[in-house]
mmCIF file of C-alpha atoms in Angstrom:
data_model
loop_
_atom_site.group_PDB
_atom_site.id
_atom_site.type_symbol
_atom_site.label_atom_id
_atom_site.label_comp_id
_atom_site.label_asym_id
_atom_site.label_seq_id
_atom_site.Cartn_x
_atom_site.Cartn_y
_atom_site.Cartn_z
ATOM 1 C CA MET A 1 19.108 -34.746 0.462
ATOM 2 C CA ARG A 2 17.386 -31.862 -1.030
ATOM 3 C CA TRP A 3 15.373 -31.357 2.004
ATOM 4 C CA ILE A 4 18.671 -31.750 4.200
ATOM 5 C CA ARG A 5 20.326 -29.024 1.947
ATOM 6 C CA LEU A 6 17.710 -26.511 2.515
ATOM 7 C CA LEU A 7 17.497 -27.094 6.135
ATOM 8 C CA LEU A 8 21.113 -26.776 6.649
ATOM 9 C CA LEU A 9 20.732 -22.713 5.124
ATOM 10 C CA PHE A 10 18.440 -22.135 7.905
ATOM 11 C CA VAL A 11 21.369 -22.949 10.658
ATOM 12 C CA PRO A 12 23.442 -19.469 10.380
ATOM 13 C CA SER A 13 20.330 -17.619 9.675
ATOM 14 C CA LEU A 14 18.694 -18.690 13.202
ATOM 15 C CA LEU A 15 21.978 -17.996 14.867
ATOM 16 C CA LEU A 16 21.804 -14.155 13.791
ATOM 17 C CA CYS A 17 17.927 -13.750 14.567
ATOM 18 C CA ASN A 18 17.751 -14.453 17.970
ATOM 19 C CA PHE A 19 16.248 -17.974 17.071
ATOM 20 C CA SER A 20 13.102 -16.129 16.701
ATOM 21 C CA HIS A 21 13.061 -15.392 12.764
ATOM 22 C CA ALA A 22 14.887 -17.572 10.192
ATOM 23 C CA GLN A 23 16.060 -15.552 7.067
ATOM 24 C CA VAL A 24 17.342 -17.827 3.970
ATOM 25 C CA SER A 25 18.841 -16.856 0.972
ATOM 26 C CA LEU A 26 17.413 -18.564 -2.098
ATOM 27 C CA ALA A 27 19.471 -19.239 -5.676
ATOM 28 C CA ARG A 28 16.939 -21.731 -6.877
ATOM 29 C CA VAL A 29 13.885 -23.298 -5.449
ATOM 30 C CA ALA A 30 11.095 -25.366 -6.369
ATOM 31 C CA LEU A 31 7.685 -24.895 -4.878
ATOM 32 C CA THR A 32 5.411 -27.771 -5.188
ATOM 33 C CA GLY A 33 1.608 -28.709 -3.913
ATOM 34 C CA LEU A 34 0.461 -24.912 -3.596
ATOM 35 C CA THR A 35 -2.840 -23.276 -4.187
ATOM 36 C CA ILE A 36 -2.253 -20.262 -6.176
ATOM 37 C CA ILE A 37 -4.842 -16.959 -5.336
ATOM 38 C CA ASP A 38 -4.205 -14.188 -7.364
ATOM 39 C CA ALA A 39 -5.687 -11.168 -9.821
ATOM 40 C CA ASN A 40 -5.565 -14.127 -12.318
ATOM 41 C CA HIS A 41 -6.613 -17.261 -10.166
ATOM 42 C CA ARG A 42 -9.597 -15.338 -8.575
ATOM 43 C CA MET A 43 -11.146 -18.730 -7.662
ATOM 44 C CA SER A 44 -7.586 -20.489 -6.571
ATOM 45 C CA LEU A 45 -5.590 -23.016 -8.974
ATOM 46 C CA ALA A 46 -4.659 -25.912 -6.636
ATOM 47 C CA GLY A 47 -1.972 -28.501 -7.504
ATOM 48 C CA GLN A 48 1.109 -26.061 -9.026
ATOM 49 C CA THR A 49 4.670 -25.745 -9.073
ATOM 50 C CA VAL A 50 6.051 -22.427 -8.757
ATOM 51 C CA ILE A 51 10.144 -22.485 -10.041
ATOM 52 C CA ILE A 52 11.925 -19.459 -8.738
ATOM 53 C CA ASP A 53 15.229 -18.538 -9.688
ATOM 54 C CA SER A 54 16.720 -15.815 -6.967
ATOM 55 C CA THR A 55 14.548 -12.956 -7.454
ATOM 56 C CA VAL A 56 12.292 -14.098 -10.103
ATOM 57 C CA ILE A 57 9.518 -16.405 -10.932
ATOM 58 C CA ARG A 58 11.071 -18.449 -13.536
ATOM 59 C CA GLU A 59 7.680 -21.000 -14.168
ATOM 60 C CA VAL A 60 4.673 -21.940 -12.729
ATOM 61 C CA PHE A 61 2.905 -25.440 -13.866
ATOM 62 C CA LYS A 62 1.098 -27.922 -12.608
ATOM 63 C CA ASP A 63 2.813 -30.452 -10.388
ATOM 64 C CA GLY A 64 4.025 -33.144 -12.207
ATOM 65 C CA THR A 65 3.586 -32.109 -15.735
ATOM 66 C CA GLN A 66 7.199 -30.686 -15.907
ATOM 67 C CA PRO A 67 10.549 -32.036 -14.537
ATOM 68 C CA ILE A 68 12.091 -30.499 -12.140
ATOM 69 C CA PRO A 69 15.517 -29.497 -12.815
ATOM 70 C CA ALA A 70 18.276 -31.404 -10.211
ATOM 71 C CA SER A 71 19.872 -28.053 -9.518
ATOM 72 C CA TYR A 72 16.566 -26.817 -7.591
ATOM 73 C CA HIS A 73 15.803 -27.545 -3.651
ATOM 74 C CA ILE A 74 12.227 -28.649 -3.962
ATOM 75 C CA LEU A 75 10.044 -27.398 -1.131
ATOM 76 C CA SER A 76 7.001 -29.157 -1.110
ATOM 77 C CA LEU A 77 4.251 -26.695 0.361
ATOM 78 C CA LYS A 78 1.125 -29.134 -0.014
ATOM 79 C CA GLY A 79 -1.907 -27.618 1.668
ATOM 80 C CA LYS A 80 -0.281 -24.022 1.705
ATOM 81 C CA TYR A 81 -2.165 -21.392 0.085
ATOM 82 C CA LEU A 82 0.283 -18.724 -2.369
ATOM 83 C CA LEU A 83 -0.203 -15.122 -2.538
ATOM 84 C CA PRO A 84 1.885 -12.250 -4.125
ATOM 85 C CA GLY A 85 3.380 -10.396 -1.443
ATOM 86 C CA LEU A 86 1.196 -7.612 0.031
ATOM 87 C CA ILE A 87 1.702 -3.701 -0.821
ATOM 88 C CA ASP A 88 0.580 -0.868 1.473
ATOM 89 C CA THR A 89 -0.069 1.681 -0.355
ATOM 90 C CA HIS A 90 -0.171 4.341 1.958
ATOM 91 C CA VAL A 91 2.283 4.826 5.233
ATOM 92 C CA HIS A 92 4.703 7.384 6.966
ATOM 93 C CA PHE A 93 8.177 6.259 8.498
ATOM 94 C CA ALA A 94 9.492 9.442 8.513
ATOM 95 C CA THR A 95 7.530 12.326 9.851
ATOM 96 C CA ASP A 96 9.660 12.574 12.798
ATOM 97 C CA PRO A 97 13.337 10.835 12.197
ATOM 98 C CA SER A 98 14.801 12.309 15.218
ATOM 99 C CA GLY A 99 11.438 11.347 17.204
ATOM 100 C CA THR A 100 9.014 8.823 17.145
ATOM 101 C CA ASP A 101 10.558 7.682 13.670
ATOM 102 C CA ASN A 102 13.935 6.656 15.162
ATOM 103 C CA ARG A 103 15.858 4.383 13.421
ATOM 104 C CA ALA A 104 15.632 1.661 16.078
ATOM 105 C CA HIS A 105 11.764 2.093 15.976
ATOM 106 C CA THR A 106 11.178 1.975 12.172
ATOM 107 C CA LEU A 107 13.604 -1.158 11.588
ATOM 108 C CA SER A 108 11.647 -2.528 14.267
ATOM 109 C CA VAL A 109 8.183 -1.940 12.477
ATOM 110 C CA LEU A 110 9.998 -3.049 8.339
ATOM 111 C CA GLN A 111 10.676 -6.278 9.928
ATOM 112 C CA GLN A 112 7.584 -6.783 11.191
ATOM 113 C CA MET A 113 6.021 -5.716 8.157
ATOM 114 C CA LEU A 114 7.713 -8.269 6.019
ATOM 115 C CA TYR A 115 7.222 -11.048 8.151
ATOM 116 C CA SER A 116 3.754 -10.469 7.944
ATOM 117 C CA GLY A 117 3.779 -10.614 4.483
ATOM 118 C CA ILE A 118 4.162 -6.912 3.361
ATOM 119 C CA THR A 119 6.626 -6.906 0.779
ATOM 120 C CA THR A 120 6.361 -3.457 -0.575
ATOM 121 C CA VAL A 121 5.279 -0.104 0.669
ATOM 122 C CA ARG A 122 4.479 3.449 -0.373
ATOM 123 C CA ASP A 123 5.685 6.026 1.744
ATOM 124 C CA MET A 124 3.435 9.405 1.565
ATOM 125 C CA ALA A 125 5.800 11.955 2.133
ATOM 126 C CA GLY A 126 8.287 12.163 5.007
ATOM 127 C CA ASP A 127 11.722 13.213 5.362
ATOM 128 C CA ALA A 128 13.555 11.828 1.965
ATOM 129 C CA ARG A 129 16.640 11.897 3.166
ATOM 130 C CA THR A 130 16.052 9.375 5.848
ATOM 131 C CA LEU A 131 13.566 7.570 3.182
ATOM 132 C CA ALA A 132 16.652 7.409 0.554
ATOM 133 C CA GLY A 133 18.594 5.339 2.537
ATOM 134 C CA LEU A 134 15.860 3.095 4.103
ATOM 135 C CA SER A 135 14.993 2.565 0.546
ATOM 136 C CA ARG A 136 18.712 1.980 -0.351
ATOM 137 C CA ASP A 137 18.854 -0.691 2.386
ATOM 138 C CA ALA A 138 15.529 -2.138 1.640
ATOM 139 C CA LEU A 139 16.878 -2.987 -1.845
ATOM 140 C CA THR A 140 20.230 -3.905 -0.925
ATOM 141 C CA GLY A 141 18.789 -6.794 1.727
ATOM 142 C CA ASP A 142 21.017 -4.423 4.418
ATOM 143 C CA ILE A 143 17.891 -4.468 6.369
ATOM 144 C CA VAL A 144 15.152 -6.965 6.772
ATOM 145 C CA SER A 145 12.063 -4.993 4.940
ATOM 146 C CA PRO A 146 9.590 -4.381 2.361
ATOM 147 C CA TYR A 147 10.602 -2.714 -0.683
ATOM 148 C CA ILE A 148 10.212 1.183 0.174
ATOM 149 C CA TYR A 149 9.090 3.443 -2.335
ATOM 150 C CA TYR A 150 8.619 7.314 -1.511
ATOM 151 C CA SER A 151 7.295 10.794 -2.346
ATOM 152 C CA ALA A 152 8.174 14.091 -2.750
ATOM 153 C CA LEU A 153 5.756 16.510 -0.998
ATOM 154 C CA MET A 154 4.041 19.834 -3.131
ATOM 155 C CA ALA A 155 1.570 21.970 -1.316
ATOM 156 C CA GLY A 156 0.687 25.725 -1.320
ATOM 157 C CA PRO A 157 2.977 27.696 1.176
ATOM 158 C CA THR A 158 0.073 28.073 4.022
ATOM 159 C CA PHE A 159 0.588 24.262 4.413
ATOM 160 C CA PHE A 160 4.123 24.711 6.156
ATOM 161 C CA SER A 161 2.908 26.075 9.159
ATOM 162 C CA ASP A 162 2.339 22.259 9.975
ATOM 163 C CA PRO A 163 4.658 21.295 12.525
ATOM 164 C CA ARG A 164 5.229 18.048 10.721
ATOM 165 C CA THR A 165 6.776 19.674 8.000
ATOM 166 C CA GLY A 166 9.227 20.978 10.575
ATOM 167 C CA THR A 167 10.226 17.588 11.739
ATOM 168 C CA SER A 168 10.226 16.264 8.094
ATOM 169 C CA THR A 169 12.663 18.760 7.221
ATOM 170 C CA LYS A 170 15.149 18.788 10.588
ATOM 171 C CA GLY A 171 18.185 21.094 10.182
ATOM 172 C CA ALA A 172 16.931 22.302 6.731
ATOM 173 C CA ILE A 173 13.439 25.376 5.685
ATOM 174 C CA ALA A 174 10.475 23.219 5.493
ATOM 175 C CA GLY A 175 8.959 24.389 2.300
ATOM 176 C CA LYS A 176 12.387 25.206 0.528
ATOM 177 C CA MET A 177 13.618 21.666 0.415
ATOM 178 C CA PRO A 178 12.628 19.697 -2.839
ATOM 179 C CA TYR A 179 10.919 16.649 -1.080
ATOM 180 C CA MET A 180 8.564 19.059 0.998
ATOM 181 C CA LEU A 181 8.262 22.137 -1.223
ATOM 182 C CA ALA A 182 5.895 25.078 -1.272
ATOM 183 C CA VAL A 183 5.054 25.912 -4.446
ATOM 184 C CA THR A 184 3.164 28.478 -6.288
ATOM 185 C CA ASP A 185 2.237 30.374 -9.749
ATOM 186 C CA SER A 186 5.282 31.465 -10.184
ATOM 187 C CA THR A 187 7.437 28.540 -9.466
ATOM 188 C CA ASN A 188 9.541 27.123 -11.904
ATOM 189 C CA MET A 189 8.068 23.615 -12.205
ATOM 190 C CA PRO A 190 10.418 22.059 -14.533
ATOM 191 C CA LEU A 191 13.328 22.529 -12.101
ATOM 192 C CA ALA A 192 11.074 21.464 -9.423
ATOM 193 C CA VAL A 193 10.090 18.672 -10.413
ATOM 194 C CA ALA A 194 13.082 17.415 -11.573
ATOM 195 C CA ALA A 195 14.882 18.342 -7.889
ATOM 196 C CA ALA A 196 12.012 16.228 -6.200
ATOM 197 C CA LYS A 197 12.871 13.458 -8.995
ATOM 198 C CA GLY A 198 16.786 13.923 -7.814
ATOM 199 C CA THR A 199 15.574 12.669 -4.429
ATOM 200 C CA GLY A 200 15.019 9.402 -5.433
ATOM 201 C CA ALA A 201 11.201 9.855 -5.048
ATOM 202 C CA ALA A 202 9.015 7.508 -7.040
ATOM 203 C CA GLY A 203 6.073 10.150 -7.169
ATOM 204 C CA ILE A 204 4.745 13.635 -6.062
ATOM 205 C CA LYS A 205 2.222 14.060 -3.498
ATOM 206 C CA LEU A 206 -0.007 17.198 -3.813
ATOM 207 C CA TYR A 207 -1.180 17.693 -0.243
ATOM 208 C CA ALA A 208 -3.189 21.135 0.532
ATOM 209 C CA ASP A 209 -3.996 24.500 -0.579
ATOM 210 C CA LEU A 210 -3.414 24.163 -4.418
ATOM 211 C CA SER A 211 -5.580 25.326 -7.309
ATOM 212 C CA PRO A 212 -7.174 23.534 -10.242
ATOM 213 C CA GLY A 213 -4.796 25.237 -12.421
ATOM 214 C CA LEU A 214 -1.476 24.772 -10.278
ATOM 215 C CA ALA A 215 -2.229 21.115 -9.467
ATOM 216 C CA ALA A 216 -2.915 20.569 -13.311
ATOM 217 C CA LYS A 217 0.649 22.499 -13.681
ATOM 218 C CA ILE A 218 2.518 20.006 -11.390
ATOM 219 C CA ILE A 219 0.644 16.489 -12.787
ATOM 220 C CA SER A 220 1.458 17.802 -16.728
ATOM 221 C CA GLU A 221 5.244 18.601 -16.061
ATOM 222 C CA ALA A 222 5.670 15.386 -13.844
ATOM 223 C CA THR A 223 3.487 13.360 -16.601
ATOM 224 C CA ARG A 224 6.532 14.717 -18.916
ATOM 225 C CA GLN A 225 9.516 14.035 -16.762
ATOM 226 C CA GLY A 226 8.068 10.585 -15.872
ATOM 227 C CA MET A 227 7.332 10.835 -12.139
ATOM 228 C CA ILE A 228 3.865 9.789 -11.220
ATOM 229 C CA VAL A 229 1.357 12.027 -9.163
ATOM 230 C CA TRP A 230 -0.558 10.759 -6.293
ATOM 231 C CA GLY A 231 -2.476 13.388 -3.629
ATOM 232 C CA HIS A 232 -5.124 14.012 -1.158
ATOM 233 C CA ALA A 233 -8.348 13.712 -3.192
ATOM 234 C CA TRP A 234 -9.664 17.422 -1.808
ATOM 235 C CA LEU A 235 -6.762 20.245 -1.793
ATOM 236 C CA GLN A 236 -9.129 22.797 -0.503
ATOM 237 C CA MET A 237 -9.075 24.740 -3.985
ATOM 238 C CA ALA A 238 -9.092 21.627 -5.991
ATOM 239 C CA LYS A 239 -11.861 19.104 -5.956
ATOM 240 C CA PRO A 240 -11.569 15.793 -6.638
ATOM 241 C CA SER A 241 -12.637 15.814 -10.283
ATOM 242 C CA ASP A 242 -10.221 18.521 -10.872
ATOM 243 C CA LEU A 243 -7.487 16.342 -10.345
ATOM 244 C CA VAL A 244 -8.817 13.229 -12.168
ATOM 245 C CA LYS A 245 -9.397 15.362 -14.997
ATOM 246 C CA ALA A 246 -5.453 16.506 -14.791
ATOM 247 C CA GLY A 247 -4.457 13.109 -15.201
ATOM 248 C CA ILE A 248 -3.560 12.239 -11.380
ATOM 249 C CA GLY A 249 -2.410 8.505 -10.172
ATOM 250 C CA SER A 250 -4.553 8.092 -7.399
ATOM 251 C CA ILE A 251 -6.330 9.832 -4.476
ATOM 252 C CA SER A 252 -6.124 9.289 -0.781
ATOM 253 C CA HIS A 253 -9.004 9.177 1.817
ATOM 254 C CA ALA A 254 -12.332 8.007 0.479
ATOM 255 C CA PRO A 255 -13.764 10.795 3.291
ATOM 256 C CA LEU A 256 -12.313 13.314 1.170
ATOM 257 C CA LEU A 257 -14.685 12.739 -2.165
ATOM 258 C CA ILE A 258 -17.644 13.938 -0.065
ATOM 259 C CA HIS A 259 -16.097 17.585 -1.278
ATOM 260 C CA GLU A 260 -17.147 16.891 -4.876
ATOM 261 C CA LYS A 261 -20.683 17.582 -3.923
ATOM 262 C CA PHE A 262 -20.101 18.994 -0.243
ATOM 263 C CA ASP A 263 -18.133 22.538 0.288
ATOM 264 C CA LYS A 264 -18.887 22.497 3.890
ATOM 265 C CA ILE A 265 -19.582 19.435 6.116
ATOM 266 C CA PRO A 266 -23.170 19.503 7.780
ATOM 267 C CA ASP A 267 -22.708 20.234 11.223
ATOM 268 C CA LEU A 268 -25.567 17.939 12.118
ATOM 269 C CA TRP A 269 -22.790 15.006 10.878
ATOM 270 C CA LYS A 270 -20.556 16.129 13.786
ATOM 271 C CA LYS A 271 -23.205 16.818 16.711
ATOM 272 C CA GLN A 272 -24.809 13.437 17.789
ATOM 273 C CA ARG A 273 -24.699 9.728 16.798
ATOM 274 C CA HIS A 274 -27.165 8.771 13.777
ATOM 275 C CA THR A 275 -28.672 5.642 12.351
ATOM 276 C CA GLU A 276 -27.204 3.468 9.425
ATOM 277 C CA GLU A 277 -30.130 5.009 7.215
ATOM 278 C CA PHE A 278 -29.441 8.339 8.115
ATOM 279 C CA TRP A 279 -25.496 8.121 6.892
ATOM 280 C CA ASP A 280 -27.039 5.938 3.859
ATOM 281 C CA ASP A 281 -29.184 8.735 2.653
ATOM 282 C CA ALA A 282 -26.345 11.229 3.378
ATOM 283 C CA VAL A 283 -23.777 9.890 1.096
ATOM 284 C CA PRO A 284 -24.395 11.525 -2.128
ATOM 285 C CA GLN A 285 -24.507 9.550 -5.576
ATOM 286 C CA MET A 286 -20.890 10.347 -7.293
ATOM 287 C CA THR A 287 -21.740 8.392 -10.445
ATOM 288 C CA ASP A 288 -20.085 11.123 -12.587
ATOM 289 C CA LEU A 289 -16.895 10.826 -10.635
ATOM 290 C CA PHE A 290 -16.375 7.331 -10.226
ATOM 291 C CA ASN A 291 -16.923 7.246 -14.264
ATOM 292 C CA LEU A 292 -14.274 10.199 -14.725
ATOM 293 C CA MET A 293 -11.870 8.099 -12.534
ATOM 294 C CA LYS A 294 -12.366 4.942 -14.156
ATOM 295 C CA GLN A 295 -12.162 6.488 -17.895
ATOM 296 C CA ASN A 296 -8.628 8.487 -16.521
ATOM 297 C CA GLY A 297 -7.776 5.339 -14.671
ATOM 298 C CA THR A 298 -7.332 7.469 -11.422
ATOM 299 C CA MET A 299 -7.115 4.728 -8.201
ATOM 300 C CA LEU A 300 -8.839 5.498 -4.940
ATOM 301 C CA ASP A 301 -6.570 4.677 -1.609
ATOM 302 C CA ALA A 302 -9.485 4.593 0.557
ATOM 303 C CA THR A 303 -7.321 4.538 3.843
ATOM 304 C CA LEU A 304 -10.599 3.087 5.761
ATOM 305 C CA LEU A 305 -8.450 1.676 8.896
ATOM 306 C CA THR A 306 -6.858 5.339 9.816
ATOM 307 C CA TYR A 307 -10.475 6.834 9.649
ATOM 308 C CA LYS A 308 -11.974 4.195 11.916
ATOM 309 C CA LYS A 309 -9.717 4.708 14.536
ATOM 310 C CA TRP A 310 -10.100 8.517 14.748
ATOM 311 C CA ALA A 311 -13.752 7.729 14.710
ATOM 312 C CA GLU A 312 -13.263 5.575 18.104
ATOM 313 C CA THR A 313 -11.617 8.451 19.596
ATOM 314 C CA ASP A 314 -13.184 11.444 18.410
ATOM 315 C CA THR A 315 -16.967 11.232 18.092
ATOM 316 C CA ALA A 316 -17.131 14.558 16.324
ATOM 317 C CA MET A 317 -15.284 12.793 13.603
ATOM 318 C CA ARG A 318 -17.468 9.846 12.960
ATOM 319 C CA TYR A 319 -18.767 11.187 9.745
ATOM 320 C CA ASN A 320 -15.539 10.523 8.339
ATOM 321 C CA TYR A 321 -15.666 6.825 8.668
ATOM 322 C CA GLU A 322 -19.638 6.578 7.923
ATOM 323 C CA ILE A 323 -19.156 8.169 4.754
ATOM 324 C CA GLY A 324 -15.870 7.012 4.075
ATOM 325 C CA LYS A 325 -17.212 3.294 3.718
ATOM 326 C CA ARG A 326 -20.151 4.223 2.060
ATOM 327 C CA ILE A 327 -18.110 6.094 -0.744
ATOM 328 C CA THR A 328 -15.889 3.021 -0.968
ATOM 329 C CA ALA A 329 -18.525 0.626 -1.365
ATOM 330 C CA ASN A 330 -20.229 2.775 -4.068
ATOM 331 C CA ALA A 331 -16.503 3.635 -5.886
ATOM 332 C CA TYR A 332 -16.345 -0.753 -5.913
ATOM 333 C CA LYS A 333 -19.555 -1.481 -6.866
ATOM 334 C CA ALA A 334 -19.403 1.466 -9.736
ATOM 335 C CA GLY A 335 -15.643 -0.341 -11.098
ATOM 336 C CA VAL A 336 -13.174 2.271 -9.864
ATOM 337 C CA GLU A 337 -9.881 0.428 -8.758
ATOM 338 C CA ILE A 338 -8.999 0.634 -5.098
ATOM 339 C CA CYS A 339 -5.692 0.072 -3.410
ATOM 340 C CA ALA A 340 -5.073 -0.867 0.094
ATOM 341 C CA GLY A 341 -3.504 1.763 2.106
ATOM 342 C CA THR A 342 -3.372 1.867 6.134
ATOM 343 C CA ASP A 343 -2.159 5.572 6.746
ATOM 344 C CA ASP A 344 -2.008 4.782 10.728
ATOM 345 C CA ASP A 345 1.568 4.992 11.249
ATOM 346 C CA GLN A 346 2.104 1.363 11.384
ATOM 347 C CA GLU A 347 0.280 0.477 14.448
ATOM 348 C CA GLU A 348 -1.599 -1.787 12.233
ATOM 349 C CA PHE A 349 -0.872 -3.793 9.200
ATOM 350 C CA VAL A 350 -2.445 -3.469 5.944
ATOM 351 C CA GLN A 351 -3.954 -6.983 7.025
ATOM 352 C CA ASN A 352 -6.608 -5.024 8.766
ATOM 353 C CA GLU A 353 -7.159 -2.644 5.994
ATOM 354 C CA ILE A 354 -7.752 -5.559 3.590
ATOM 355 C CA LYS A 355 -10.654 -7.267 6.629
ATOM 356 C CA LEU A 356 -12.520 -3.664 6.687
ATOM 357 C CA LEU A 357 -12.456 -3.616 2.626
ATOM 358 C CA VAL A 358 -14.325 -7.095 2.959
ATOM 359 C CA SER A 359 -16.713 -6.470 6.381
ATOM 360 C CA ASP A 360 -17.193 -2.724 6.246
ATOM 361 C CA ALA A 361 -16.757 -2.137 2.247
ATOM 362 C CA GLY A 362 -18.904 -5.085 0.891
ATOM 363 C CA PHE A 363 -15.633 -6.285 -1.004
ATOM 364 C CA THR A 364 -15.325 -9.731 -1.947
ATOM 365 C CA PRO A 365 -12.130 -11.678 -0.363
ATOM 366 C CA ILE A 366 -10.447 -11.882 -3.540
ATOM 367 C CA ASP A 367 -11.049 -8.427 -4.654
ATOM 368 C CA ALA A 368 -9.878 -7.019 -1.303
ATOM 369 C CA ILE A 369 -6.654 -9.244 -1.745
ATOM 370 C CA ILE A 370 -6.170 -7.746 -5.280
ATOM 371 C CA SER A 371 -6.321 -4.426 -3.935
ATOM 372 C CA ALA A 372 -3.285 -5.104 -2.157
ATOM 373 C CA THR A 373 -1.523 -6.773 -4.715
ATOM 374 C CA LEU A 374 -2.133 -6.257 -8.164
ATOM 375 C CA ASN A 375 -3.763 -2.553 -7.593
ATOM 376 C CA GLY A 376 -0.898 -1.571 -5.281
ATOM 377 C CA ALA A 377 1.352 -2.267 -7.794
ATOM 378 C CA LYS A 378 -0.644 -0.037 -10.119
ATOM 379 C CA ALA A 379 -0.726 2.142 -7.829
ATOM 380 C CA LEU A 380 3.194 2.483 -8.272
ATOM 381 C CA HIS A 381 3.613 1.661 -11.646
ATOM 382 C CA ILE A 382 5.242 -1.325 -10.666
ATOM 383 C CA ASP A 383 2.569 -3.947 -12.285
ATOM 384 C CA SER A 384 4.919 -5.381 -14.957
ATOM 385 C CA THR A 385 6.650 -6.834 -12.081
ATOM 386 C CA LYS A 386 4.773 -7.295 -9.244
ATOM 387 C CA GLY A 387 1.338 -7.980 -7.840
ATOM 388 C CA THR A 388 0.635 -11.244 -9.553
ATOM 389 C CA ILE A 389 2.114 -14.509 -9.620
ATOM 390 C CA LEU A 390 3.268 -15.280 -12.958
ATOM 391 C CA PRO A 391 6.817 -16.070 -15.173
ATOM 392 C CA GLY A 392 8.976 -13.218 -15.416
ATOM 393 C CA LYS A 393 7.551 -11.232 -12.173
ATOM 394 C CA ALA A 394 9.551 -10.862 -8.695
ATOM 395 C CA ALA A 395 9.179 -13.662 -6.289
ATOM 396 C CA ASP A 396 7.541 -11.287 -3.734
ATOM 397 C CA LEU A 397 5.303 -14.096 -2.331
ATOM 398 C CA LEU A 398 3.149 -14.937 0.771
ATOM 399 C CA VAL A 399 2.488 -18.673 1.625
ATOM 400 C CA LEU A 400 -0.442 -19.108 3.893
ATOM 401 C CA ASN A 401 -1.502 -22.163 6.116
ATOM 402 C CA LYS A 402 -5.030 -21.193 5.582
ATOM 403 C CA ASN A 403 -7.364 -20.315 2.564
ATOM 404 C CA PRO A 404 -7.695 -16.264 2.623
ATOM 405 C CA LEU A 405 -10.721 -16.955 0.317
ATOM 406 C CA GLU A 406 -12.794 -18.758 3.023
ATOM 407 C CA ASP A 407 -11.965 -16.038 5.674
ATOM 408 C CA ILE A 408 -10.097 -13.168 5.237
ATOM 409 C CA GLY A 409 -8.635 -13.190 8.354
ATOM 410 C CA ASN A 410 -6.799 -16.034 6.854
ATOM 411 C CA LEU A 411 -4.110 -13.491 5.770
ATOM 412 C CA THR A 412 -2.536 -13.527 9.185
ATOM 413 C CA SER A 413 -2.026 -17.318 9.031
ATOM 414 C CA VAL A 414 1.347 -16.731 7.617
ATOM 415 C CA TYR A 415 3.948 -19.791 6.790
ATOM 416 C CA MET A 416 6.909 -18.049 4.961
ATOM 417 C CA VAL A 417 7.540 -15.314 3.156
ATOM 418 C CA PHE A 418 9.799 -14.125 -0.027
ATOM 419 C CA LYS A 419 11.473 -10.743 -0.935
ATOM 420 C CA GLY A 420 14.416 -10.160 -3.063
ATOM 421 C CA GLY A 421 16.180 -13.767 -2.974
ATOM 422 C CA LEU A 422 15.433 -14.667 0.633
ATOM 423 C CA LEU A 423 12.931 -16.710 2.399
ATOM 424 C CA PHE A 424 11.877 -15.020 5.669
ATOM 425 C CA LYS A 425 10.184 -17.582 8.350
ATOM 426 C CA LYS A 426 9.168 -17.107 11.806
#
């Protein structure tokens, strides 16, 4: 009878989704027969029951060891694998809301992401007017989308000649919006941070042309006001270690860490194709920086995927990927926490970033999965509610047909996804 009741829930959703996707509202459901894989179950834990009460995991226990209340639908998932929903820590959904990031396109991509198993994203700066609406609609379930956390950007005045800042502030002035702000030493920082917070942004992103002192001033004030600060790993004037010492939460783009040791990229790196041995020797030792990141809890948002794609289209930029994957591998070996972000305008999803961490940066499959689950939640300061499968945490979950610990490519073997009290199944 429980199976019949559950199946009946699919019917109206199927009619509303052009028969290609199902979206099912859940009140109480018991998932049985699962194998759990997360940061707390690195070796996987088979034969588990997970009790979900709307949006929250209530209990997790071995199959058959506790009774399941009669009011719960039982969904047998024997042979399936349960992971926390994936988190992409570097997306851009509103760089040009009037053009390439128009609402129809964005909603289509968001739906695809959710059905692939991505339940949360961090948008790293765009038009906060658009992002606020998308974030609200994703939270309420008015759109089929991962949860969206977004950034307010601060940079030096010269950055705002970049045309992207114009499309992100259409109808206003780039550099003078609270979410896209030019800052100097004379900026009223308490007011600037408060205004950024008022846009609904979860964090402040530091971008370009900021001195170590000014970056530290922003980070200090944001921390005082309860905002996270993220940023590029190099801000032209501020080196990675300057940002880490100032208390930044995460730094993006592994190739930029090279500026801890190099003021300028050697011309030889750009002029010809080099051997693997050449690049092995070219990447400097960064033990001091990695130790500093560990001490301060600074996470690396490596974004290997976007650099690999760049290398394939511009040979002069290949060095970015060659040094980036090696720096990421070395940071991983040193024990730096790494989260998984794509930064490729959603042409590919975070599953491919995870695969690159395994194939090109030496991650074990479980550590690559953790980069896109618990570590992603840590980067957003939401790890108390997301990122692992425990009682009391959000029921943002990914069910797979195949074991990703045996082959990380099995992340694409999606059977169903849970998010916000809804079950999504193709």
